[in-house]
Coordinates of C-alpha atoms in Angstrom, one line a residue:
Chain A
X711 CA 17.3 34.1 -0.6
X712 CA 19.9 32.9 1.8
X713 CA 17.6 30.4 3.4
X714 CA 17.1 28.8 0.0
X715 CA 20.9 28.3 -0.2
X716 CA 20.8 27.0 3.3
X717 CA 18.0 24.6 2.6
X718 CA 20.0 23.0 -0.1
X719 CA 22.9 22.9 2.3
X720 CA 20.9 20.5 4.4
X721 CA 19.6 18.6 1.4
X722 CA 23.1 18.2 0.3
X723 CA 24.1 16.9 3.7
X724 CA 21.3 14.4 3.9
X725 CA 21.7 13.1 0.4
X726 CA 25.3 12.4 1.1
X727 CA 24.7 11.0 4.5
X728 CA 22.6 8.3 3.1
X729 CA 25.2 7.5 0.6
X730 CA 22.7 7.6 -2.2
X731 CA 24.8 9.8 -4.5
X732 CA 28.4 10.6 -5.0
X733 CA 29.1 14.0 -3.3
X734 CA 29.9 15.8 -6.5
X735 CA 26.7 14.7 -8.3
X736 CA 24.7 15.5 -5.2
X737 CA 26.1 18.9 -5.0
X738 CA 25.4 19.6 -8.7
X739 CA 21.8 18.4 -8.4
X740 CA 21.1 20.3 -5.3
X741 CA 22.3 23.5 -6.9
X742 CA 20.3 22.7 -10.0
X743 CA 17.3 22.2 -7.7
X744 CA 18.0 25.5 -6.0
X745 CA 18.2 27.2 -9.4
X746 CA 14.9 25.6 -10.4
X747 CA 13.3 27.0 -7.3
X748 CA 14.5 30.5 -8.2
X749 CA 12.9 30.0 -11.6
X750 CA 9.6 28.9 -10.3
X751 CA 9.2 30.7 -7.0
X752 CA 9.1 34.3 -7.9
X753 CA 8.0 35.3 -4.4
X754 CA 11.4 35.1 -3.0
X755 CA 13.3 36.0 -6.1
X756 CA 14.7 39.4 -5.4
X757 CA 16.5 39.8 -8.7
X758 CA 19.4 38.8 -10.8
X759 CA 22.1 39.6 -8.3
X760 CA 20.9 37.0 -5.9
X761 CA 20.3 34.4 -8.6
X762 CA 24.0 34.8 -9.3
X763 CA 24.9 34.4 -5.7
X764 CA 23.1 31.1 -5.5
X765 CA 24.3 29.9 -8.8
X766 CA 28.0 30.7 -8.2
X767 CA 28.4 29.6 -4.6
X768 CA 25.8 26.9 -4.2
X769 CA 26.2 25.0 -1.1
X770 CA 28.4 24.8 2.0
X771 CA 27.8 21.8 4.1
X772 CA 26.1 22.6 7.4
X773 CA 26.0 26.3 6.4
X774 CA 23.6 28.6 8.3
X775 CA 21.5 31.1 6.6
X776 CA 23.7 34.2 6.1
X777 CA 21.0 36.0 8.0
X778 CA 17.6 34.8 9.0
X779 CA 16.7 38.4 10.0
X780 CA 15.4 39.0 6.5
X781 CA 12.8 36.3 6.9
X782 CA 9.3 36.8 8.3
X783 CA 8.3 34.2 11.0
X784 CA 6.1 32.6 8.4
X785 CA 9.0 32.2 5.9
X786 CA 11.2 30.8 8.7
X787 CA 8.4 28.4 9.6
X788 CA 7.9 27.2 6.1
X789 CA 11.6 26.9 5.4
X790 CA 12.7 25.2 8.6
X791 CA 9.7 23.0 9.5
X792 CA 9.5 21.4 6.1
X793 CA 13.1 20.5 5.8
X794 CA 12.4 16.9 6.8
X795 CA 8.6 16.4 6.4
X796 CA 5.6 18.0 4.9
X797 CA 3.6 20.5 6.8
X798 CA 0.1 19.1 6.9
X799 CA 0.7 17.4 10.3
X800 CA 2.2 20.5 11.8
X801 CA -0.8 22.5 10.7
X802 CA -3.4 20.0 12.0
X803 CA -1.9 20.2 15.5
X804 CA -3.7 22.3 18.2
X805 CA -1.1 22.7 20.9
X806 CA -0.4 25.0 23.7
X807 CA 3.0 26.7 24.3
X808 CA 4.2 23.9 26.6
X809 CA 3.5 21.3 23.9
X810 CA 5.0 23.3 21.1
X811 CA 8.1 23.8 23.2
X812 CA 8.2 20.1 23.7
X813 CA 7.9 19.4 20.0
X814 CA 10.6 21.9 19.3
X815 CA 13.0 20.3 21.8
X816 CA 12.5 17.0 20.0
X817 CA 13.0 18.6 16.6
X818 CA 16.3 20.1 17.8
X819 CA 17.6 17.3 20.1
X820 CA 16.1 14.1 18.7
X821 CA 15.3 14.7 15.0
X822 CA 18.4 16.6 13.9
X823 CA 17.3 20.3 13.7
X824 CA 20.5 21.2 15.5
X825 CA 21.0 24.3 13.3
X826 CA 18.0 26.1 14.8
X827 CA 19.4 28.8 17.1
X828 CA 17.9 29.8 20.4
X829 CA 16.5 33.0 19.0
X830 CA 15.0 31.3 15.9
X831 CA 13.5 28.7 18.3
X832 CA 11.6 31.5 20.1
X833 CA 10.3 33.1 16.9
X834 CA 9.1 29.7 15.6
X835 CA 7.4 28.8 18.9
X836 CA 5.5 32.1 18.9
X837 CA 4.5 31.5 15.3
X838 CA 3.3 28.0 16.0
X839 CA 1.3 29.0 19.2
X840 CA -0.3 31.8 17.3
X841 CA -1.3 29.8 14.3
X842 CA -1.7 26.3 15.5
X843 CA -2.7 26.8 19.1
X844 CA -5.3 25.1 21.2
X845 CA -8.9 25.1 19.7
X846 CA -12.2 24.0 21.1
X847 CA -13.0 20.3 21.8
X848 CA -12.2 17.6 19.3
X849 CA -15.7 17.5 17.9
X850 CA -16.5 13.8 18.0
X851 CA -19.9 13.1 16.4
X852 CA -20.4 16.8 15.7
X853 CA -23.7 16.8 13.9
Chain B
X1044 CA 15.8 39.0 -16.2
X1045 CA 15.2 35.3 -15.8
X1046 CA 11.8 34.4 -17.3
X1047 CA 9.4 32.3 -15.4
X1048 CA 8.4 29.2 -17.4
X1049 CA 4.9 29.4 -18.7
X1050 CA 4.1 25.9 -17.6
X1051 CA 5.8 23.8 -15.0
X1052 CA 5.8 20.3 -16.5
X1053 CA 7.9 17.2 -16.7
X1054 CA 9.5 18.2 -20.0
X1055 CA 10.4 21.6 -18.6
X1056 CA 11.9 20.0 -15.5
X1057 CA 13.9 17.5 -17.5
X1058 CA 15.2 20.2 -19.8
X1059 CA 16.0 22.3 -16.8
X1060 CA 18.1 19.6 -15.2
X1061 CA 19.9 18.9 -18.5
X1062 CA 20.6 22.6 -19.0
X1063 CA 22.1 22.8 -15.5
X1064 CA 24.5 20.0 -15.9
X1065 CA 22.8 16.9 -14.6
X1066 CA 24.6 14.0 -16.0
X1067 CA 23.0 11.3 -18.2
X1068 CA 22.7 8.8 -15.3
X1069 CA 20.7 11.4 -13.3
X1070 CA 18.5 12.1 -16.3
X1071 CA 17.8 8.4 -16.5
X1072 CA 16.8 8.5 -12.9
X1073 CA 14.6 11.4 -13.7
X1074 CA 12.7 9.3 -16.2
X1075 CA 12.4 6.5 -13.6
X1076 CA 10.9 8.9 -11.1
X1077 CA 8.7 10.4 -13.7
X1078 CA 7.2 7.1 -14.4
X1079 CA 7.1 6.2 -10.7
X1080 CA 5.2 9.4 -10.0
X1081 CA 2.0 7.6 -10.3
X1082 CA 2.9 5.6 -7.3
X1083 CA 3.5 8.5 -5.0
X1084 CA 1.0 10.0 -2.7
X1085 CA 0.2 13.2 -4.3
X1086 CA -0.7 14.4 -7.7
X1087 CA 1.0 17.5 -8.9
X1088 CA 3.2 18.5 -6.0
X1089 CA 3.8 14.8 -5.2
X1090 CA 5.2 14.3 -8.7
X1091 CA 7.8 16.9 -8.0
X1092 CA 8.5 15.5 -4.6
X1093 CA 8.9 12.1 -6.2
X1094 CA 11.2 13.5 -8.7
X1095 CA 13.7 14.7 -6.1
X1096 CA 13.1 11.8 -3.7
X1097 CA 15.5 9.8 -5.8
X1098 CA 18.2 12.3 -5.4
X1099 CA 18.6 11.6 -1.7
X1100 CA 16.4 11.4 1.3
X1101 CA 15.6 14.9 2.4
X1102 CA 15.8 16.4 -1.1
X1103 CA 12.1 15.9 -1.6
X1104 CA 11.3 17.5 1.7
X1105 CA 13.6 20.3 1.1
X1106 CA 12.0 20.9 -2.3
X1107 CA 8.6 20.7 -0.6
X1108 CA 9.8 23.4 1.8
X1109 CA 10.3 25.7 -1.0
X1110 CA 6.9 24.7 -2.4
X1111 CA 5.4 25.0 1.1
X1112 CA 2.1 26.7 1.7
X1113 CA 2.0 30.0 0.0
X1114 CA 4.9 29.1 -2.3
X1115 CA 3.3 26.4 -4.4
X1116 CA 3.0 27.6 -8.0
X1117 CA -0.7 28.3 -8.6
X1118 CA -0.8 25.7 -11.3
X1119 CA -0.1 23.0 -8.7
X1120 CA -1.8 24.5 -5.7
X1121 CA -5.2 23.1 -6.3
X1122 CA -4.0 19.6 -6.9
X1123 CA -1.6 19.7 -4.0
X1124 CA -4.3 20.3 -1.5
X1125 CA -6.0 17.0 -2.2
X1126 CA -3.6 14.3 -1.3
X1127 CA -4.5 10.9 -2.8
X1128 CA -2.8 7.6 -2.7
X1129 CA -3.5 5.6 -5.9
X1130 CA -3.5 2.2 -4.2
X1131 CA -5.5 3.4 -1.2
X1132 CA -8.6 5.2 -2.5
X1133 CA -10.5 7.0 0.2
X1134 CA -7.6 7.2 2.6
X1135 CA -7.7 10.3 4.9
X1136 CA -4.1 11.4 4.7
X1137 CA -2.7 13.1 7.9
X1138 CA 0.7 13.7 6.4
X1139 CA 2.1 12.9 2.9
X1140 CA 5.7 12.7 3.8
X1141 CA 6.3 10.5 5.8
X1142 CA 2.9 9.2 4.8
X1143 CA 0.3 8.4 7.4
X1144 CA -3.4 7.9 6.7
X1145 CA -6.5 6.1 7.9
X1146 CA -10.0 5.1 6.6
X1147 CA -13.3 6.1 8.0
X1148 CA -15.1 3.4 10.0
X1149 CA -17.7 2.6 7.4
X1150 CA -14.9 1.5 5.0
X1151 CA -13.6 -0.9 7.6
X1152 CA -16.6 -3.2 7.7
X1153 CA -14.9 -6.3 6.2
X1154 CA -14.0 -9.1 8.5
X1155 CA -10.7 -9.2 6.7
X1156 CA -9.5 -5.7 5.7
X1157 CA -8.6 -5.4 2.0
X1158 CA -5.1 -4.2 1.4
X1159 CA -6.5 -1.0 -0.2
X1160 CA -8.0 -0.2 3.2
X1161 CA -5.2 -1.0 5.5
X1162 CA -4.0 2.2 7.2
X1163 CA -0.5 3.5 6.7
X1164 CA 1.7 4.9 9.4
X1165 CA 5.3 5.6 8.3
X1166 CA 8.0 7.2 10.3
X1167 CA 10.4 7.5 7.4
X1168 CA 10.5 7.0 3.7
X1169 CA 9.3 4.0 1.7
X1170 CA 12.4 2.0 0.7
X1171 CA 13.2 1.9 -3.0
X1172 CA 13.1 -1.9 -2.8
X1173 CA 9.4 -1.8 -1.9
X1174 CA 8.6 0.7 -4.7
X1175 CA 10.5 -1.3 -7.3
X1176 CA 9.4 -4.7 -5.9
X1177 CA 13.0 -5.7 -6.1
X1178 CA 14.1 -8.7 -3.9
X1179 CA 17.8 -8.5 -5.0
X1180 CA 20.1 -8.7 -2.0
X1181 CA 17.3 -8.9 0.5
X1182 CA 18.0 -11.1 3.6
X1183 CA 16.7 -11.3 7.1
X1184 CA 19.3 -11.4 9.8
X1185 CA 18.7 -12.9 13.2
X1186 CA 21.5 -12.2 15.6
X1187 CA 22.4 -11.3 19.1
X1188 CA 21.6 -13.7 22.0
X1189 CA 21.2 -16.8 19.7
X1190 CA 23.3 -20.0 19.3
X1191 CA 23.3 -19.8 15.5
X1192 CA 22.9 -16.4 13.9
X1193 CA 20.8 -16.6 10.7
X1194 CA 20.7 -14.8 7.4
X1195 CA 17.6 -16.0 5.6
X1196 CA 16.8 -15.3 2.0
X1197 CA 13.1 -14.9 1.0
X1198 CA 13.2 -18.4 -0.5
X1199 CA 14.6 -20.0 2.7
X1200 CA 11.8 -18.2 4.6
X1201 CA 9.1 -19.4 2.2
X1202 CA 10.4 -23.0 2.6
X1203 CA 9.6 -23.0 6.3
X1204 CA 6.1 -24.1 7.5
X1205 CA 3.7 -21.2 6.9
X1206 CA 0.6 -20.0 8.6
X1207 CA -2.1 -17.7 7.3
X1208 CA -4.6 -15.8 9.4
X1209 CA -6.4 -12.5 9.9
X1210 CA -4.6 -10.5 12.5
X1211 CA -5.2 -7.0 14.0
X1212 CA -2.6 -4.3 13.7
X1213 CA -3.6 -1.0 15.3
X1214 CA -1.4 2.2 15.6
X1215 CA -0.7 3.1 19.2
X1216 CA -2.1 6.5 18.5
X1217 CA -5.4 5.4 17.1
X1218 CA -8.0 7.7 18.8
X1219 CA -5.5 10.4 19.5
X1220 CA -7.7 13.1 18.0
X1221 CA -10.3 12.4 20.7
X1222 CA -7.9 13.3 23.6
X1223 CA -8.7 16.5 25.4
X1224 CA -6.6 18.6 25.9
X1225 CA -5.1 17.9 22.5
X1226 CA -1.8 16.1 22.3
X1227 CA 1.0 16.1 19.7
X1228 CA 1.2 13.6 16.8
X1229 CA -0.9 12.2 14.0
X1230 CA -4.6 13.1 14.8
X1231 CA -5.9 9.6 14.2
X1232 CA -9.6 9.3 14.8
X1233 CA -10.7 5.6 14.7
X1234 CA -9.3 4.2 11.5
X1235 CA -5.7 3.4 12.2
X1236 CA -6.6 -0.2 12.6
X1237 CA -6.9 -3.2 10.2
X1238 CA -7.4 -6.9 10.3
X1239 CA -5.9 -8.2 7.1
X1240 CA -5.0 -11.8 6.4
X1241 CA -1.3 -12.3 6.9
X1242 CA 0.7 -15.2 5.6
X1243 CA 4.2 -16.0 6.8
X1244 CA 6.4 -17.9 9.2
X1245 CA 5.9 -18.1 12.9
X1246 CA 8.6 -16.0 14.5
X1247 CA 9.0 -18.7 17.1
X1248 CA 10.0 -21.2 14.4
X1249 CA 12.7 -18.8 13.2
X1250 CA 13.9 -18.2 16.8
X1251 CA 14.0 -22.0 17.5
X1252 CA 16.0 -22.4 14.4
X1253 CA 18.5 -19.8 15.6
X1254 CA 18.4 -21.2 19.1
X1255 CA 17.7 -18.7 21.8
X1256 CA 20.3 -18.4 24.5
X1257 CA 19.2 -18.2 28.2
X1258 CA 20.2 -14.6 28.1
X1259 CA 17.6 -13.7 25.5
X1260 CA 15.0 -11.3 26.9
X1261 CA 13.8 -9.0 24.2
X1262 CA 13.7 -8.5 20.5
X1263 CA 14.9 -5.4 18.6
X1264 CA 13.4 -4.9 15.1
X1265 CA 15.0 -3.1 12.2
X1266 CA 13.8 -2.3 8.7
X1267 CA 15.0 -0.8 5.4
X1268 CA 13.0 2.5 5.6
X1269 CA 15.2 5.5 5.3
X1270 CA 14.8 7.8 8.4
X1271 CA 14.0 11.5 7.9
X1272 CA 16.2 14.3 9.2
X1273 CA 18.7 12.9 11.6
X1274 CA 16.2 10.7 13.3
X1275 CA 17.5 7.3 14.3
X1276 CA 16.4 4.3 12.2
X1277 CA 12.9 3.4 13.4
X1278 CA 13.2 0.4 15.8
X1279 CA 11.0 -1.2 18.4
X1280 CA 11.0 -4.6 20.2
X1281 CA 8.9 -7.0 22.2
X1282 CA 9.6 -9.3 25.1
X1283 CA 10.6 -12.9 24.2
X1284 CA 7.3 -14.3 25.5
X1285 CA 5.3 -12.3 22.9
X1286 CA 7.8 -13.2 20.3
X1287 CA 7.2 -16.9 21.0
X1288 CA 3.4 -16.6 20.6
X1289 CA 2.1 -18.7 17.8
X1290 CA 0.4 -15.6 16.3
X1291 CA 3.5 -13.4 16.1
X1292 CA 4.6 -13.9 12.5
X1293 CA 7.1 -12.8 9.9
X1294 CA 4.8 -12.1 7.1
X1295 CA 5.5 -12.2 3.4
X1296 CA 1.9 -12.3 2.2
X1297 CA -1.0 -9.9 2.7
X1298 CA -4.5 -10.9 1.7
X1299 CA -3.1 -13.6 -0.6
X1300 CA -0.6 -11.4 -2.4
X1301 CA 2.9 -10.0 -1.8
X1302 CA 2.8 -7.1 0.7
X1303 CA 2.0 -3.7 -0.6
X1304 CA 4.9 -1.2 -0.6
X1305 CA 3.1 1.0 1.9
X1306 CA 2.5 -2.0 4.2
X1307 CA 6.1 -3.3 4.3
X1308 CA 7.1 -5.2 1.1
X1309 CA 8.8 -7.6 1.0
X1310 CA 8.5 -8.8 4.7
X1311 CA 7.2 -7.3 7.9
X1312 CA 6.5 -8.5 11.4
X1313 CA 2.9 -8.9 12.6
X1314 CA 2.7 -8.6 16.3
X1315 CA -1.1 -8.7 16.7
X1316 CA -3.0 -7.1 19.5
X1317 CA 0.0 -5.0 20.4
X1318 CA 0.6 -1.4 19.4
X1319 CA 1.4 -1.3 15.7
X1320 CA 4.9 0.0 16.0
X1321 CA 5.9 -3.5 17.2
X1322 CA 5.0 -4.8 13.7
X1323 CA 8.1 -3.6 12.0
X1324 CA 7.7 -3.0 8.2
X1325 CA 10.3 -3.6 5.6
X1326 CA 11.9 -5.9 8.2
X1327 CA 15.5 -7.0 7.6
X1328 CA 17.0 -7.7 11.0
X1329 CA 15.8 -9.0 14.4
X1330 CA 18.4 -8.5 17.1
X1331 CA 17.9 -10.6 20.2
X1332 CA 18.8 -8.6 23.3
X1333 CA 19.5 -9.5 26.9
X1334 CA 17.5 -6.6 28.2
X1335 CA 14.5 -4.4 27.2
X1336 CA 15.3 -2.8 23.8
X1337 CA 16.5 0.8 24.3
X1338 CA 16.2 2.5 20.8
X1339 CA 14.9 6.1 20.5
X1340 CA 11.3 4.8 20.0
X1341 CA 11.5 2.7 23.2
X1342 CA 12.7 5.6 25.5
X1343 CA 11.5 8.8 26.9
X1344 CA 7.8 9.5 25.9
X1345 CA 7.9 7.5 22.6
X1346 CA 5.4 4.7 22.6
X1347 CA 5.3 5.0 26.4
X1348 CA 2.3 5.5 28.7
X1349 CA 2.2 6.7 32.4
X1350 CA 2.3 4.0 35.0
X1351 CA -0.5 5.8 36.9
X1352 CA -3.4 8.0 35.8
X1353 CA -2.1 11.6 35.3
X1354 CA -3.7 15.1 35.4
X1355 CA -4.9 15.8 31.8
X1356 CA -2.4 18.2 30.2
X1357 CA 0.5 17.4 32.5
X1358 CA 3.7 15.6 31.7
X1359 CA 4.8 13.1 34.3
X1360 CA 8.6 12.4 34.7
X1361 CA 10.2 9.9 32.4
X1362 CA 10.6 7.6 35.3
X1363 CA 6.8 7.2 35.5
X1364 CA 6.5 6.1 31.9
X1365 CA 6.5 2.5 30.7
X1366 CA 6.6 0.9 27.3
X1367 CA 3.2 0.6 25.6
X1368 CA 2.4 -3.1 24.9
X1369 CA -1.0 -4.6 24.2
X1370 CA -4.2 -2.8 23.2
X1371 CA -7.2 -2.6 25.5
X1372 CA -10.9 -3.3 25.0
X1373 CA -12.3 -1.4 22.1
X1374 CA -15.1 -1.4 19.4
X1375 CA -16.0 0.2 16.1
X1376 CA -19.3 0.9 14.5
X1377 CA -18.9 0.1 10.8
X1378 CA -22.6 0.2 9.8
X1379 CA -24.4 2.5 9.2
X1380 CA -22.2 5.5 8.0
X1381 CA -22.0 8.6 10.1
X1382 CA -24.8 11.1 9.4
X1383 CA -26.9 8.5 7.4
X1384 CA -30.6 9.4 7.2
X1385 CA -33.4 7.0 8.1
X1386 CA -37.2 7.1 8.4
X1387 CA -39.3 6.4 11.5
X1388 CA -39.9 2.7 12.0
X1389 CA -37.3 1.7 9.5
X1390 CA -35.3 -1.4 10.4
X1391 CA -31.6 -0.4 10.5
X1392 CA -28.9 -3.1 10.5
X1393 CA -26.1 -1.9 12.8
X1394 CA -22.8 -3.7 12.9
X1395 CA -19.1 -3.4 13.8
X1396 CA -16.1 -5.0 15.3
X1397 CA -14.7 -5.4 18.9
X1398 CA -11.3 -6.5 20.2
X1399 CA -9.4 -6.5 23.4
X1400 CA -5.7 -6.9 22.9
X1401 CA -4.6 -10.0 24.8
X1402 CA -8.0 -10.5 26.3
X1403 CA -11.3 -11.9 25.0
X1404 CA -14.4 -9.7 24.3
X1405 CA -17.3 -10.6 26.6
X1406 CA -20.1 -8.5 25.2
X1407 CA -21.0 -5.4 23.2
X1408 CA -23.8 -3.1 24.3
X1409 CA -25.5 -0.5 22.1
X1410 CA -27.3 2.7 23.1
X1411 CA -29.2 5.3 21.2
X1412 CA -30.0 7.7 24.1
X1413 CA -26.7 8.8 25.4
X1414 CA -26.2 5.7 27.5
X1415 CA -29.5 5.7 29.4
X1416 CA -30.6 2.4 28.0
X1417 CA -28.5 -0.3 26.4
X1418 CA -29.2 -3.4 24.4
X1419 CA -26.9 -6.3 23.9
X1420 CA -25.6 -6.9 20.4
X1421 CA -25.1 -10.4 18.9
X1422 CA -21.4 -11.2 19.2
X1423 CA -19.5 -13.6 16.8
X1424 CA -16.2 -14.9 18.0
X1425 CA -13.2 -14.3 15.7
X1426 CA -11.3 -17.1 13.8
X1427 CA -8.3 -16.6 16.1
X1428 CA -7.6 -14.8 19.4
X1429 CA -6.0 -11.8 17.6
X1430 CA -8.6 -11.1 15.0
X1431 CA -11.6 -8.9 15.6
X1432 CA -15.0 -10.0 16.8
X1433 CA -18.1 -9.2 14.7
X1434 CA -21.1 -7.7 16.4
X1435 CA -24.5 -7.0 15.0
X1436 CA -27.9 -5.7 16.0
X1437 CA -30.9 -4.1 14.5
X1438 CA -32.3 -0.7 15.5
X1439 CA -35.4 1.3 14.6
X1440 CA -36.5 4.7 15.8
X1441 CA -40.1 5.4 16.9
X1442 CA -39.8 9.2 16.7
X1443 CA -38.0 11.5 14.4
X1444 CA -34.8 13.3 15.6
X1445 CA -31.0 13.3 15.9
X1446 CA -29.6 10.2 17.4
X1447 CA -26.2 8.9 18.3
X1448 CA -25.5 5.2 18.2
X1449 CA -23.1 4.3 20.9
X1450 CA -21.2 1.0 21.1
X1451 CA -19.4 -0.2 24.2
X1452 CA -17.4 -3.3 24.4
X1453 CA -16.5 -5.3 27.6
X1454 CA -13.6 -7.7 28.0
X1455 CA -13.6 -10.9 30.0
X1456 CA -11.8 -9.3 32.9
X1457 CA -14.7 -6.9 33.5
X1458 CA -13.1 -3.8 31.8
X1459 CA -15.3 -1.8 29.5
X1460 CA -14.7 1.1 27.2
X1461 CA -14.8 4.5 29.0
X1462 CA -17.2 7.3 28.2
X1463 CA -14.5 9.9 28.4
X1464 CA -11.0 9.4 27.1
X1465 CA -8.5 8.9 29.9
X1466 CA -5.5 11.1 29.2
X1467 CA -1.8 10.5 28.6
X1468 CA 0.8 12.9 27.2
X1469 CA 1.2 11.4 23.7
X1470 CA -2.3 10.2 23.1
X1471 CA -1.7 6.4 23.1
X1472 CA -4.2 3.6 23.5
X1473 CA -7.3 5.7 23.1
X1474 CA -10.4 3.5 23.6
X1475 CA -13.3 5.9 24.3
X1476 CA -16.6 4.6 23.1
X1477 CA -17.6 5.1 19.5
X1478 CA -20.5 7.6 19.0
X1479 CA -22.1 7.6 15.5
X1480 CA -24.6 10.3 14.6
X1481 CA -27.6 9.5 12.5
X1482 CA -30.8 11.3 11.6
X1483 CA -34.4 10.1 11.5
X1484 CA -36.9 12.1 9.4
X1485 CA -35.0 15.3 9.8

């Protein structure tokens, strides 16, 4: 659950950064969106108590997940890697560890994923190598 | 217990937002997004993304994160797996936000590529202005190393002498999927190229009007597209010499109409023959610099290629990387379609395009036996130096079997397309020969 709160933390930040909405309105909408998610995504909905947590203390700018330990690597991947773009491109990559490390360096240093900790970085790289690692050749003109 | 809604639809969403304190202005925005939904790149899931896009860049992506694979409500999952772009039917979408997609070669047969088949490569969001087709407040700034900085309205731009011509724009990464070992980035095959008819003002006319100072060396282009994450605004530039070429234009027309939102409405640069990132979309500023532009997308490994051939899979030091500029000799087979079936003896028209960046195409050879024998295709010169050549030939097969039609273009400097893709770490400037499989009586 915490990562959902966190996700809206970053949403909040970016919508304010671009000056598209007044901060208060932005905050309200982000929490409404988070609530909406709770309603439609039952998979991560661990019950009423956590709904309340999200509803009553919605978003702290730049906040980290209270704990990312509760997340599986897959949940972390989905939550973190789709914060800025959709995942199709990530999933069509077939990269070795060196290249995934390189992408991750850019995500953190160039693209703004500064909140990813060293430990999370390792978990994510393992997940990416395992699931989107090198495959055979590129299959041009495959009959 | 909170009950899950039976059906996730627009009315439910609107009601939900209203119940949770969205103010009337936001609800109005909701309606706008709801109607705008058609425009966006995905049905179902895309509609939801579009809904939140208006509430700030990043909100859509964040929402998408929660709806990421495995989390998409089943009702939307089927739809979400088939991205479509209403004004670009048949586009193979590599990523839906920021959107990038290409067309298969057989849909690129036209000498002048229709807007509906012009590839899309976005690094950020599509500006609201482009979606709403709203010119209010739009100006183009020319500043930096000039005598008279300019701020031109669209009307002022349109009052200047105009030119109209088909011009090639090709993404630097076109062909990346054919690199081995695989490299990071959009896995473009062959279709991130187009030769549409562009109408606009010569950049050199605008630069003459502003008066270049002696110190002017390089351009730096900026557009209105909102970056994603904390990425810097997308910006690239070109040397003054290329900026002064008669074919480098500030375009406000595409195939006789206003630009499409995906392709840069209202105004973009067209820097033909050079990597597509030079052709800034949603252009609103050209800053003239006294040195090579040094934005994020000009440095490091971005749009840069090694200054010497490197070991495949290795990454040379940054000091051995140089800015990617013009394209190199290349060709495309647009007829027939991959995996078409023919009969023995049938006359098969074969056709395609060839181009060579700053150079001329000298000839195109075609083979059907893995390069053992070649025949020369008929080559028609293009209407201008930066449009593509048309080549044609006719083939027929005497025996049944599986064949590959190969096309290989040569430029006027004696360079030809390679049989294996030379490698660089980001997969730029791929020009390996095109191989097209066909079947004869099997």
